Amino acid sequence: MTSPDRTRAADTFAGRPRRPRVRTGVPLPLLLPALLGLAFLVLPLVALLIRAPWRSLPEQLTSTEVWQALQLSLVCATSATALCLVVGVPLAWLLARTDFPGRGLVRALVTLPLVLPPVVGGVALLLSLGRNGVVGRWLDSWFGITLPFTTAGVILAETFVAMPFLVISVEGTLRAADRRYEEAAQTLGASRFTAFRRVTLPLIAPGIAAGAVLAWARALGEFGATITFAGNFPGRTQTMPLAVYLALQNDPAAAIALSLVLLVVSVAVLAGLRDRWMTAS
């Protein structure tokens, strides 16, 4: 007699009700839409790999225009991520550790770029930091600083769209961290900032790293706000997504090659964050 049969016999002998068998199969009404959704997401990536110009790929990727766009993308995305870390981590701590009036509104404003169309974000940056913008006019007249259509403008545009990813990740890590370590440090005489620097930061380092990687990947792929606020000037503001858009009109093979580079970067980011997601789940 097998083990399930023994269990059912014991239940019957003891007078306990028999437990119904649980079916583990996938219902057909759920399986078909799931496979359709998977195919919808995977098919464009497969098509990109199939239509890639593999023979001319080395030549495409070694051209001067591609290297300029790639170098500018890496520099701007890294700079934007650094800026996100400088202002985003304190902002996440403020949202997670302090109570103040309007905190819910502040959190909504912080996460707004996640759902705001990037082009609208670029227009908002122009109206605020452009030469005739609310703040930009004073930067231009007082300090001679012009941000639109410059490399600095690319960095600011990428920071605007990427910072919410860092703030959300760090805030969630802060809320999950045990506050007793910080309280113990303060009872031993450490100031609140010292406790944050010596205790809290090491505790939330994995969350900061994950948020930084997500912000970097988002900044690397930014298009709408960048082209609206910084323009599309080769060597100065033309990042990889802008180069893909421009090449698609004149040289589709080059556009596919550039898209493959961004695809490889995206896969690398997902692979690096896989363990964190699996642990969180």
Coordinates of C-alpha atoms in Angstrom, one line a residue:
M1 CA 0.0 0.0 0.0
T2 CA 1.4 3.4 -1.0
S3 CA 1.8 6.3 1.4
P4 CA -1.3 8.2 0.2
D5 CA -3.4 5.0 0.5
R6 CA -2.1 4.5 4.1
T7 CA -3.1 8.0 5.0
R8 CA -6.6 7.7 3.6
A9 CA -7.0 4.3 5.4
A10 CA -5.8 5.8 8.7
D11 CA -8.3 8.7 8.3
T12 CA -11.1 6.3 7.6
F13 CA -10.3 4.1 10.5
A14 CA -10.0 7.1 12.9
G15 CA -13.3 8.5 11.7
R16 CA -11.7 11.6 10.2
P17 CA -13.2 13.0 7.0
R18 CA -11.2 12.2 3.9
R19 CA -9.3 15.2 2.4
P20 CA -10.0 15.8 -1.3
R21 CA -7.2 15.4 -3.7
V22 CA -5.7 18.7 -4.9
R23 CA -5.2 19.0 -8.6
T24 CA -1.9 20.5 -9.6
G25 CA -2.6 20.9 -13.3
V26 CA -2.9 24.3 -15.0
P27 CA -6.5 25.2 -16.1
L28 CA -6.7 25.5 -19.9
P29 CA -8.5 29.0 -19.7
L30 CA -5.4 30.3 -17.8
L31 CA -2.7 28.4 -19.8
L32 CA -3.7 29.8 -23.2
P33 CA -3.7 33.5 -22.2
A34 CA -0.4 33.0 -20.3
L35 CA 1.3 31.4 -23.3
L36 CA -0.1 34.2 -25.5
G37 CA 1.3 36.9 -23.1
L38 CA 4.7 35.1 -23.0
A39 CA 4.8 34.9 -26.8
F40 CA 3.9 38.6 -27.1
L41 CA 6.8 39.6 -24.9
V42 CA 9.4 37.1 -26.3
L43 CA 8.6 37.4 -30.0
P44 CA 10.0 40.9 -30.6
L45 CA 13.3 39.9 -28.9
V46 CA 13.5 36.8 -31.0
A47 CA 12.9 38.8 -34.1
L48 CA 15.6 41.2 -33.1
L49 CA 18.1 38.3 -32.8
I50 CA 16.9 36.7 -36.0
R51 CA 17.2 39.9 -38.1
A52 CA 20.5 41.0 -36.6
P53 CA 23.3 41.5 -39.1
W54 CA 25.7 39.1 -37.5
R55 CA 28.2 39.2 -40.3
S56 CA 28.5 43.0 -40.3
L57 CA 28.0 43.3 -36.6
P58 CA 31.7 43.9 -35.7
E59 CA 31.9 46.6 -38.4
Q60 CA 28.7 48.2 -37.2
L61 CA 29.8 48.3 -33.5
T62 CA 33.3 49.6 -34.2
S63 CA 32.2 52.7 -36.1
T64 CA 33.0 56.1 -34.7
E65 CA 29.4 57.2 -34.3
V66 CA 28.6 54.1 -32.3
W67 CA 31.5 54.4 -29.9
Q68 CA 30.7 58.1 -29.4
A69 CA 27.1 57.3 -28.5
L70 CA 28.1 54.4 -26.3
Q71 CA 30.8 56.4 -24.4
L72 CA 28.4 59.3 -23.9
S73 CA 25.7 56.9 -22.7
L74 CA 27.9 55.2 -20.2
V75 CA 29.3 58.5 -18.9
C76 CA 25.9 60.2 -18.6
A77 CA 24.2 57.1 -17.1
T78 CA 26.9 56.7 -14.5
S79 CA 26.9 60.4 -13.7
A80 CA 23.1 60.4 -13.4
T81 CA 23.3 57.4 -11.1
A82 CA 25.8 59.1 -8.9
L83 CA 23.5 62.1 -8.7
C84 CA 20.6 59.9 -7.8
L85 CA 22.7 58.3 -5.0
V86 CA 23.7 61.7 -3.6
V87 CA 20.1 63.1 -3.3
G88 CA 18.0 59.9 -3.6
V89 CA 19.3 58.0 -0.6
P90 CA 18.6 60.9 1.9
L91 CA 15.2 61.4 0.2
A92 CA 14.4 57.7 0.7
W93 CA 15.5 57.9 4.4
L94 CA 13.3 61.0 4.9
L95 CA 10.3 59.1 3.5
A96 CA 10.9 56.0 5.5
R97 CA 12.1 57.2 8.8
T98 CA 10.4 60.5 9.5
D99 CA 6.8 61.6 9.9
F100 CA 5.8 65.0 8.5
P101 CA 2.7 66.6 7.1
G102 CA 2.2 65.8 3.4
R103 CA 4.5 62.8 3.3
G104 CA 2.1 60.9 1.1
L105 CA 2.0 63.8 -1.3
V106 CA 5.8 64.0 -1.4
R107 CA 6.0 60.2 -2.1
A108 CA 3.5 60.6 -4.9
L109 CA 5.5 63.4 -6.4
V110 CA 8.7 61.4 -6.1
T111 CA 7.2 58.4 -7.9
L112 CA 5.4 60.6 -10.5
P113 CA 8.2 60.2 -13.2
L114 CA 7.5 56.5 -13.2
V115 CA 4.1 57.1 -14.9
L116 CA 4.8 60.5 -16.5
P117 CA 5.4 60.3 -20.2
P118 CA 9.2 61.0 -20.7
V119 CA 8.4 63.7 -23.3
V120 CA 6.3 65.5 -20.8
G121 CA 9.2 65.3 -18.3
G122 CA 11.5 66.8 -20.9
V123 CA 9.0 69.7 -21.5
A124 CA 8.8 70.2 -17.7
L125 CA 12.6 70.4 -17.5
L126 CA 12.7 73.0 -20.3
L127 CA 10.1 75.1 -18.5
S128 CA 12.0 74.9 -15.3
L129 CA 15.7 74.8 -16.3
G130 CA 15.6 76.3 -19.8
R131 CA 17.0 79.7 -20.6
N132 CA 13.6 81.2 -20.1
G133 CA 12.6 78.7 -17.4
V134 CA 11.5 79.4 -13.8
V135 CA 15.0 78.6 -12.5
G136 CA 17.0 78.5 -15.7
R137 CA 16.8 82.2 -16.4
W138 CA 18.5 82.9 -13.1
L139 CA 21.2 80.3 -13.7
D140 CA 21.9 81.9 -17.1
S141 CA 21.9 85.5 -16.0
W142 CA 23.7 85.1 -12.7
F143 CA 26.1 82.2 -13.3
G144 CA 26.1 81.9 -17.1
I145 CA 25.0 78.2 -16.8
T146 CA 23.0 76.9 -19.7
L147 CA 21.7 73.3 -19.3
P148 CA 19.4 72.5 -22.3
F149 CA 21.1 70.9 -25.3
T150 CA 24.3 70.1 -23.4
T151 CA 25.8 67.0 -21.9
A152 CA 24.8 68.2 -18.4
G153 CA 21.2 68.4 -19.7
V154 CA 21.4 64.8 -20.7
I155 CA 22.5 63.9 -17.2
L156 CA 19.7 65.9 -15.6
A157 CA 17.1 64.4 -17.9
E158 CA 18.3 60.9 -17.0
T159 CA 18.4 61.7 -13.3
F160 CA 14.8 62.9 -13.5
V161 CA 13.5 59.7 -14.9
A162 CA 15.8 57.3 -13.0
M163 CA 15.7 58.6 -9.4
P164 CA 12.3 57.1 -8.5
F165 CA 13.7 53.6 -9.1
L166 CA 16.5 54.3 -6.5
V167 CA 14.2 56.0 -4.0
I168 CA 11.6 53.2 -4.1
S169 CA 14.2 50.5 -3.7
V170 CA 16.1 52.2 -0.8
E171 CA 12.8 53.2 1.0
G172 CA 11.6 49.6 0.9
T173 CA 14.9 48.4 2.3
L174 CA 14.8 51.0 5.0
R175 CA 11.3 50.0 6.1
A176 CA 12.4 46.3 6.2
A177 CA 15.6 47.0 8.2
D178 CA 15.6 46.5 12.0
R179 CA 15.6 49.9 13.6
R180 CA 16.8 48.5 16.9
Y181 CA 20.4 48.6 15.7
E182 CA 20.1 52.3 15.1
E183 CA 18.4 52.9 18.5
A184 CA 21.2 50.9 20.2
A185 CA 23.8 53.1 18.5
Q186 CA 22.1 56.2 19.6
T187 CA 21.8 55.0 23.2
L188 CA 25.6 54.5 23.1
G189 CA 26.1 58.1 22.3
A190 CA 26.1 58.2 18.5
S191 CA 24.3 61.0 16.8
R192 CA 21.5 60.3 14.4
F193 CA 23.7 61.0 11.4
T194 CA 26.5 58.8 12.8
A195 CA 24.1 56.0 13.4
F196 CA 22.9 56.4 9.8
R197 CA 26.4 56.4 8.4
R198 CA 27.9 53.7 10.5
V199 CA 24.9 51.4 11.1
T200 CA 22.1 52.1 8.6
L201 CA 24.1 52.4 5.5
P202 CA 25.8 49.0 5.9
L203 CA 22.4 47.4 6.6
I204 CA 20.7 48.8 3.5
A205 CA 23.7 48.5 1.2
P206 CA 22.1 45.6 -0.9
G207 CA 19.0 47.8 -1.4
I208 CA 21.1 50.8 -2.4
A209 CA 23.1 48.6 -4.9
A210 CA 20.0 47.2 -6.4
G211 CA 18.4 50.6 -6.7
A212 CA 21.5 52.1 -8.3
V213 CA 21.7 49.3 -10.9
L214 CA 18.0 49.9 -11.8
A215 CA 18.5 53.6 -12.0
W216 CA 21.6 53.2 -14.1
A217 CA 19.8 50.9 -16.5
R218 CA 16.8 53.3 -16.7
A219 CA 19.2 56.2 -17.4
L220 CA 21.0 54.3 -20.1
G221 CA 17.8 53.6 -21.9
E222 CA 16.2 57.1 -21.5
F223 CA 15.0 58.6 -24.8
G224 CA 12.0 61.0 -24.5
A225 CA 13.1 63.4 -21.9
T226 CA 16.7 63.4 -23.3
I227 CA 15.7 64.3 -26.8
T228 CA 13.2 67.0 -25.6
F229 CA 15.5 68.7 -23.1
A230 CA 19.0 68.0 -24.5
G231 CA 18.4 67.4 -28.2
N232 CA 20.2 65.0 -30.5
F233 CA 23.7 66.3 -31.2
P234 CA 26.4 63.6 -32.1
G235 CA 29.2 63.6 -29.6
R236 CA 27.5 65.9 -27.2
T237 CA 23.9 64.7 -26.4
Q238 CA 23.3 61.8 -28.7
T239 CA 23.1 58.7 -26.5
M240 CA 22.5 55.1 -27.6
P241 CA 18.7 55.3 -27.7
L242 CA 18.9 58.5 -29.8
A243 CA 21.4 56.9 -32.1
V244 CA 19.1 53.9 -32.5
Y245 CA 16.2 56.2 -33.5
L246 CA 18.4 58.1 -36.0
A247 CA 20.0 55.0 -37.5
L248 CA 16.5 53.4 -37.9
Q249 CA 15.7 56.1 -40.5
N250 CA 18.9 55.8 -42.6
D251 CA 20.6 52.5 -41.7
P252 CA 18.3 49.8 -40.1
A253 CA 21.3 47.4 -39.8
A254 CA 23.1 49.8 -37.5
A255 CA 19.9 50.4 -35.5
I256 CA 19.6 46.7 -34.9
A257 CA 23.2 46.5 -33.9
L258 CA 22.8 49.3 -31.4
S259 CA 19.6 47.7 -30.1
L260 CA 21.5 44.5 -29.5
V261 CA 24.0 46.3 -27.3
L262 CA 21.2 47.8 -25.2
L263 CA 19.5 44.3 -25.0
V264 CA 22.7 42.7 -23.7
V265 CA 23.0 45.4 -21.0
S266 CA 19.4 44.9 -20.0
V267 CA 19.9 41.1 -19.7
A268 CA 23.0 41.7 -17.6
V269 CA 21.1 43.9 -15.3
L270 CA 18.4 41.3 -14.8
A271 CA 21.0 38.6 -14.2
G272 CA 22.7 40.7 -11.6
L273 CA 19.4 41.4 -9.7
R274 CA 18.0 37.9 -10.1
D275 CA 19.2 36.7 -6.7
R276 CA 17.8 39.7 -4.9
W277 CA 14.3 39.3 -6.6
M278 CA 14.3 35.6 -5.8
T279 CA 15.2 36.3 -2.2
A280 CA 12.5 39.0 -1.9
S281 CA 9.9 36.7 -3.3

